[in-house]
Amino acid sequence: ADDLLVAVGSHLVYTRLKHSDGTITDYLGNVAATFSPQTFRDLELRADFHWVGSRFVEGPLTRPTTGPTAELPMYGYFNFGASLGIPRSGVRLNADLLNAFQSKGLEEGNPRLLGVGVQPFFVARPLLPRRLLVGVSYDFGAGSASAVEAAPGQ
């Protein structure tokens, strides 16, 4: 039964904005979880979900009360990852699959370009497509304990 014990960590971040006109926007959030089996503590599995609510490109003070406005649509995306530590070496292998389900969205709109011409025009950075990041990290302080122990007889 000890094989079924797990170490799980999670967190939730959530932001709610109240605008000057009294409207409330559920703006952004993040839910993440980490899983490490008790019998294999050097393995870590991760998952997280990010979401961003629809939001106006202009701020509440610069948003026109009449005429066209630009609103970026809401989006959400999932990331998954795993890492494996090599015991007593300080080396950890990492792999992360970002935007796993190819979500689409626009980030970081540029309100300074609104009102140019007849139609609303804005520039935004698209959410990056699915990608796999692989890496190796080294913890210079994680070597064997014998490196800091006193020599015999001292």
PDB file of C-alpha atoms in Angstrom:
ATOM      1  CA  ALA A   1       0.000   0.000   0.000  1.00  0.00           C
ATOM      2  CA  ASP A   2       3.001   2.343   0.486  1.00  0.00           C
ATOM      3  CA  ASP A   3       3.416   2.416  -3.301  1.00  0.00           C
ATOM      4  CA  LEU A   4       0.192   4.407  -3.568  1.00  0.00           C
ATOM      5  CA  LEU A   5       1.315   7.284  -1.349  1.00  0.00           C
ATOM      6  CA  VAL A   6       2.061  10.449  -3.268  1.00  0.00           C
ATOM      7  CA  ALA A   7       3.362  13.914  -2.527  1.00  0.00           C
ATOM      8  CA  VAL A   8       1.096  16.458  -4.177  1.00  0.00           C
ATOM      9  CA  GLY A   9       1.481  20.207  -4.190  1.00  0.00           C
ATOM     10  CA  SER A  10      -0.799  22.702  -5.863  1.00  0.00           C
ATOM     11  CA  HIS A  11      -1.513  26.404  -6.070  1.00  0.00           C
ATOM     12  CA  LEU A  12      -4.174  28.705  -7.423  1.00  0.00           C
ATOM     13  CA  VAL A  13      -3.714  32.287  -8.549  1.00  0.00           C
ATOM     14  CA  TYR A  14      -6.762  34.309  -9.514  1.00  0.00           C
ATOM     15  CA  THR A  15      -7.244  37.998 -10.320  1.00  0.00           C
ATOM     16  CA  ARG A  16     -10.553  39.827 -10.512  1.00  0.00           C
ATOM     17  CA  LEU A  17     -10.618  43.432 -11.733  1.00  0.00           C
ATOM     18  CA  LYS A  18     -13.295  45.988 -10.901  1.00  0.00           C
ATOM     19  CA  HIS A  19     -13.496  48.719 -13.541  1.00  0.00           C
ATOM     20  CA  SER A  20     -14.470  52.350 -12.997  1.00  0.00           C
ATOM     21  CA  ASP A  21     -17.821  51.697 -14.685  1.00  0.00           C
ATOM     22  CA  GLY A  22     -18.631  49.044 -12.049  1.00  0.00           C
ATOM     23  CA  THR A  23     -18.145  45.998 -14.279  1.00  0.00           C
ATOM     24  CA  ILE A  24     -16.049  43.119 -12.998  1.00  0.00           C
ATOM     25  CA  THR A  25     -13.710  41.077 -15.184  1.00  0.00           C
ATOM     26  CA  ASP A  26     -12.348  37.679 -14.224  1.00  0.00           C
ATOM     27  CA  TYR A  27      -8.991  38.519 -15.708  1.00  0.00           C
ATOM     28  CA  LEU A  28      -6.465  35.752 -15.220  1.00  0.00           C
ATOM     29  CA  GLY A  29      -5.705  32.656 -13.267  1.00  0.00           C
ATOM     30  CA  ASN A  30      -3.404  29.709 -12.892  1.00  0.00           C
ATOM     31  CA  VAL A  31      -3.945  26.293 -11.324  1.00  0.00           C
ATOM     32  CA  ALA A  32      -0.905  24.054 -10.949  1.00  0.00           C
ATOM     33  CA  ALA A  33      -0.162  20.671  -9.392  1.00  0.00           C
ATOM     34  CA  THR A  34       3.021  18.712  -8.751  1.00  0.00           C
ATOM     35  CA  PHE A  35       3.100  14.953  -8.195  1.00  0.00           C
ATOM     36  CA  SER A  36       6.018  12.894  -6.809  1.00  0.00           C
ATOM     37  CA  PRO A  37       5.556   9.214  -5.938  1.00  0.00           C
ATOM     38  CA  GLN A  38       6.824   8.322  -2.446  1.00  0.00           C
ATOM     39  CA  THR A  39       8.706   5.305  -3.768  1.00  0.00           C
ATOM     40  CA  PHE A  40      10.499   7.299  -6.462  1.00  0.00           C
ATOM     41  CA  ARG A  41      11.078  10.789  -5.071  1.00  0.00           C
ATOM     42  CA  ASP A  42      13.497  11.776  -7.840  1.00  0.00           C
ATOM     43  CA  LEU A  43      10.582  11.810 -10.320  1.00  0.00           C
ATOM     44  CA  GLU A  44       8.362  14.878 -10.485  1.00  0.00           C
ATOM     45  CA  LEU A  45       5.308  15.279 -12.731  1.00  0.00           C
ATOM     46  CA  ARG A  46       3.760  18.708 -13.248  1.00  0.00           C
ATOM     47  CA  ALA A  47       0.578  20.083 -14.808  1.00  0.00           C
ATOM     48  CA  ASP A  48      -0.853  23.565 -14.933  1.00  0.00           C
ATOM     49  CA  PHE A  49      -3.716  25.428 -16.534  1.00  0.00           C
ATOM     50  CA  HIS A  50      -3.573  29.165 -17.299  1.00  0.00           C
ATOM     51  CA  TRP A  51      -6.513  31.287 -18.339  1.00  0.00           C
ATOM     52  CA  VAL A  52      -6.929  34.907 -19.294  1.00  0.00           C
ATOM     53  CA  GLY A  53     -10.377  36.454 -19.540  1.00  0.00           C
ATOM     54  CA  SER A  54     -11.510  38.734 -22.329  1.00  0.00           C
ATOM     55  CA  ARG A  55     -10.271  42.240 -21.794  1.00  0.00           C
ATOM     56  CA  PHE A  56     -10.322  45.579 -23.502  1.00  0.00           C
ATOM     57  CA  VAL A  57      -7.117  46.723 -25.113  1.00  0.00           C
ATOM     58  CA  GLU A  58      -7.646  50.237 -23.746  1.00  0.00           C
ATOM     59  CA  GLY A  59      -7.548  50.993 -20.058  1.00  0.00           C
ATOM     60  CA  PRO A  60     -10.760  52.118 -18.335  1.00  0.00           C
ATOM     61  CA  LEU A  61      -9.684  55.777 -18.441  1.00  0.00           C
ATOM     62  CA  THR A  62      -8.718  55.798 -22.142  1.00  0.00           C
ATOM     63  CA  ARG A  63     -11.530  53.579 -23.476  1.00  0.00           C
ATOM     64  CA  PRO A  64     -13.866  55.548 -25.735  1.00  0.00           C
ATOM     65  CA  THR A  65     -17.422  55.798 -24.463  1.00  0.00           C
ATOM     66  CA  THR A  66     -18.737  55.848 -28.035  1.00  0.00           C
ATOM     67  CA  GLY A  67     -17.409  54.309 -31.185  1.00  0.00           C
ATOM     68  CA  PRO A  68     -15.392  51.171 -31.704  1.00  0.00           C
ATOM     69  CA  THR A  69     -13.281  49.548 -29.015  1.00  0.00           C
ATOM     70  CA  ALA A  70     -11.018  46.546 -29.262  1.00  0.00           C
ATOM     71  CA  GLU A  71     -11.443  43.580 -26.958  1.00  0.00           C
ATOM     72  CA  LEU A  72      -9.028  40.660 -26.823  1.00  0.00           C
ATOM     73  CA  PRO A  73     -10.871  37.320 -26.491  1.00  0.00           C
ATOM     74  CA  MET A  74     -10.369  34.996 -23.534  1.00  0.00           C
ATOM     75  CA  TYR A  75      -8.099  31.955 -23.803  1.00  0.00           C
ATOM     76  CA  GLY A  76      -6.671  29.155 -21.703  1.00  0.00           C
ATOM     77  CA  TYR A  77      -3.876  26.631 -22.132  1.00  0.00           C
ATOM     78  CA  PHE A  78      -2.362  23.561 -20.445  1.00  0.00           C
ATOM     79  CA  ASN A  79       1.302  22.776 -19.771  1.00  0.00           C
ATOM     80  CA  PHE A  80       2.677  19.404 -18.686  1.00  0.00           C
ATOM     81  CA  GLY A  81       6.156  18.551 -17.485  1.00  0.00           C
ATOM     82  CA  ALA A  82       8.340  15.912 -15.919  1.00  0.00           C
ATOM     83  CA  SER A  83      11.751  15.927 -14.326  1.00  0.00           C
ATOM     84  CA  LEU A  84      13.993  13.160 -13.136  1.00  0.00           C
ATOM     85  CA  GLY A  85      16.819  13.681 -10.684  1.00  0.00           C
ATOM     86  CA  ILE A  86      19.835  11.417 -10.904  1.00  0.00           C
ATOM     87  CA  PRO A  87      20.541  10.444  -7.270  1.00  0.00           C
ATOM     88  CA  ARG A  88      23.646  11.923  -5.566  1.00  0.00           C
ATOM     89  CA  SER A  89      24.786  13.671  -8.745  1.00  0.00           C
ATOM     90  CA  GLY A  90      23.066  17.063  -8.666  1.00  0.00           C
ATOM     91  CA  VAL A  91      21.847  16.433 -12.239  1.00  0.00           C
ATOM     92  CA  ARG A  92      18.169  16.744 -13.180  1.00  0.00           C
ATOM     93  CA  LEU A  93      16.653  15.986 -16.595  1.00  0.00           C
ATOM     94  CA  ASN A  94      13.625  18.111 -17.512  1.00  0.00           C
ATOM     95  CA  ALA A  95      10.969  17.956 -20.231  1.00  0.00           C
ATOM     96  CA  ASP A  96       8.036  20.362 -20.575  1.00  0.00           C
ATOM     97  CA  LEU A  97       5.218  20.315 -23.127  1.00  0.00           C
ATOM     98  CA  LEU A  98       3.872  23.870 -23.340  1.00  0.00           C
ATOM     99  CA  ASN A  99       0.449  24.768 -24.763  1.00  0.00           C
ATOM    100  CA  ALA A 100      -0.225  21.044 -25.055  1.00  0.00           C
ATOM    101  CA  PHE A 101      -3.601  21.335 -26.822  1.00  0.00           C
ATOM    102  CA  GLN A 102      -2.670  24.129 -29.265  1.00  0.00           C
ATOM    103  CA  SER A 103      -4.853  26.815 -27.673  1.00  0.00           C
ATOM    104  CA  LYS A 104      -5.154  30.103 -29.539  1.00  0.00           C
ATOM    105  CA  GLY A 105      -5.102  33.531 -27.952  1.00  0.00           C
ATOM    106  CA  LEU A 106      -3.780  37.066 -28.160  1.00  0.00           C
ATOM    107  CA  GLU A 107      -1.577  38.530 -25.467  1.00  0.00           C
ATOM    108  CA  GLU A 108      -0.314  42.014 -24.767  1.00  0.00           C
ATOM    109  CA  GLY A 109      -2.446  44.238 -26.966  1.00  0.00           C
ATOM    110  CA  ASN A 110      -1.096  47.641 -27.984  1.00  0.00           C
ATOM    111  CA  PRO A 111      -3.692  50.332 -27.264  1.00  0.00           C
ATOM    112  CA  ARG A 112      -1.563  53.148 -28.696  1.00  0.00           C
ATOM    113  CA  LEU A 113      -2.513  52.079 -32.208  1.00  0.00           C
ATOM    114  CA  LEU A 114      -6.271  52.302 -31.642  1.00  0.00           C
ATOM    115  CA  GLY A 115      -8.084  54.932 -33.601  1.00  0.00           C
ATOM    116  CA  VAL A 116      -5.682  54.881 -36.541  1.00  0.00           C
ATOM    117  CA  GLY A 117      -7.849  54.965 -39.632  1.00  0.00           C
ATOM    118  CA  VAL A 118     -11.538  54.165 -39.685  1.00  0.00           C
ATOM    119  CA  GLN A 119     -11.499  50.655 -38.187  1.00  0.00           C
ATOM    120  CA  PRO A 120     -10.031  49.778 -34.774  1.00  0.00           C
ATOM    121  CA  PHE A 121      -6.500  48.497 -35.241  1.00  0.00           C
ATOM    122  CA  PHE A 122      -4.268  46.949 -32.633  1.00  0.00           C
ATOM    123  CA  VAL A 123      -1.194  44.782 -32.427  1.00  0.00           C
ATOM    124  CA  ALA A 124      -1.045  41.766 -30.115  1.00  0.00           C
ATOM    125  CA  ARG A 125       1.377  38.905 -29.621  1.00  0.00           C
ATOM    126  CA  PRO A 126      -0.179  35.508 -30.380  1.00  0.00           C
ATOM    127  CA  LEU A 127      -0.014  32.709 -27.863  1.00  0.00           C
ATOM    128  CA  LEU A 128       2.917  30.537 -28.893  1.00  0.00           C
ATOM    129  CA  PRO A 129       2.054  27.126 -30.405  1.00  0.00           C
ATOM    130  CA  ARG A 130       2.732  23.748 -28.805  1.00  0.00           C
ATOM    131  CA  ARG A 131       6.404  23.206 -28.073  1.00  0.00           C
ATOM    132  CA  LEU A 132       8.635  20.796 -26.207  1.00  0.00           C
ATOM    133  CA  LEU A 133      11.408  22.112 -24.002  1.00  0.00           C
ATOM    134  CA  VAL A 134      14.073  19.657 -22.890  1.00  0.00           C
ATOM    135  CA  GLY A 135      16.899  20.523 -20.556  1.00  0.00           C
ATOM    136  CA  VAL A 136      19.470  19.408 -18.058  1.00  0.00           C
ATOM    137  CA  SER A 137      20.140  21.274 -14.837  1.00  0.00           C
ATOM    138  CA  TYR A 138      22.922  20.874 -12.313  1.00  0.00           C
ATOM    139  CA  ASP A 139      22.830  21.827  -8.646  1.00  0.00           C
ATOM    140  CA  PHE A 140      26.414  22.621  -7.632  1.00  0.00           C
ATOM    141  CA  GLY A 141      25.543  22.166  -3.961  1.00  0.00           C
ATOM    142  CA  ALA A 142      23.824  18.786  -4.267  1.00  0.00           C
ATOM    143  CA  GLY A 143      26.891  16.539  -4.534  1.00  0.00           C
ATOM    144  CA  SER A 144      27.514  13.720  -2.072  1.00  0.00           C
ATOM    145  CA  ALA A 145      27.675  14.609   1.603  1.00  0.00           C
ATOM    146  CA  SER A 146      31.267  13.356   1.764  1.00  0.00           C
ATOM    147  CA  ALA A 147      32.427  16.483  -0.083  1.00  0.00           C
ATOM    148  CA  VAL A 148      31.772  18.596   3.029  1.00  0.00           C
ATOM    149  CA  GLU A 149      32.601  16.037   5.720  1.00  0.00           C
ATOM    150  CA  ALA A 150      35.865  16.253   7.606  1.00  0.00           C
ATOM    151  CA  ALA A 151      38.565  13.767   6.691  1.00  0.00           C
ATOM    152  CA  PRO A 152      38.921  10.816   9.114  1.00  0.00           C
ATOM    153  CA  GLY A 153      40.996  11.681  12.163  1.00  0.00           C
ATOM    154  CA  GLN A 154      40.238  15.413  12.171  1.00  0.00           C
TER     155      GLN A 154
END
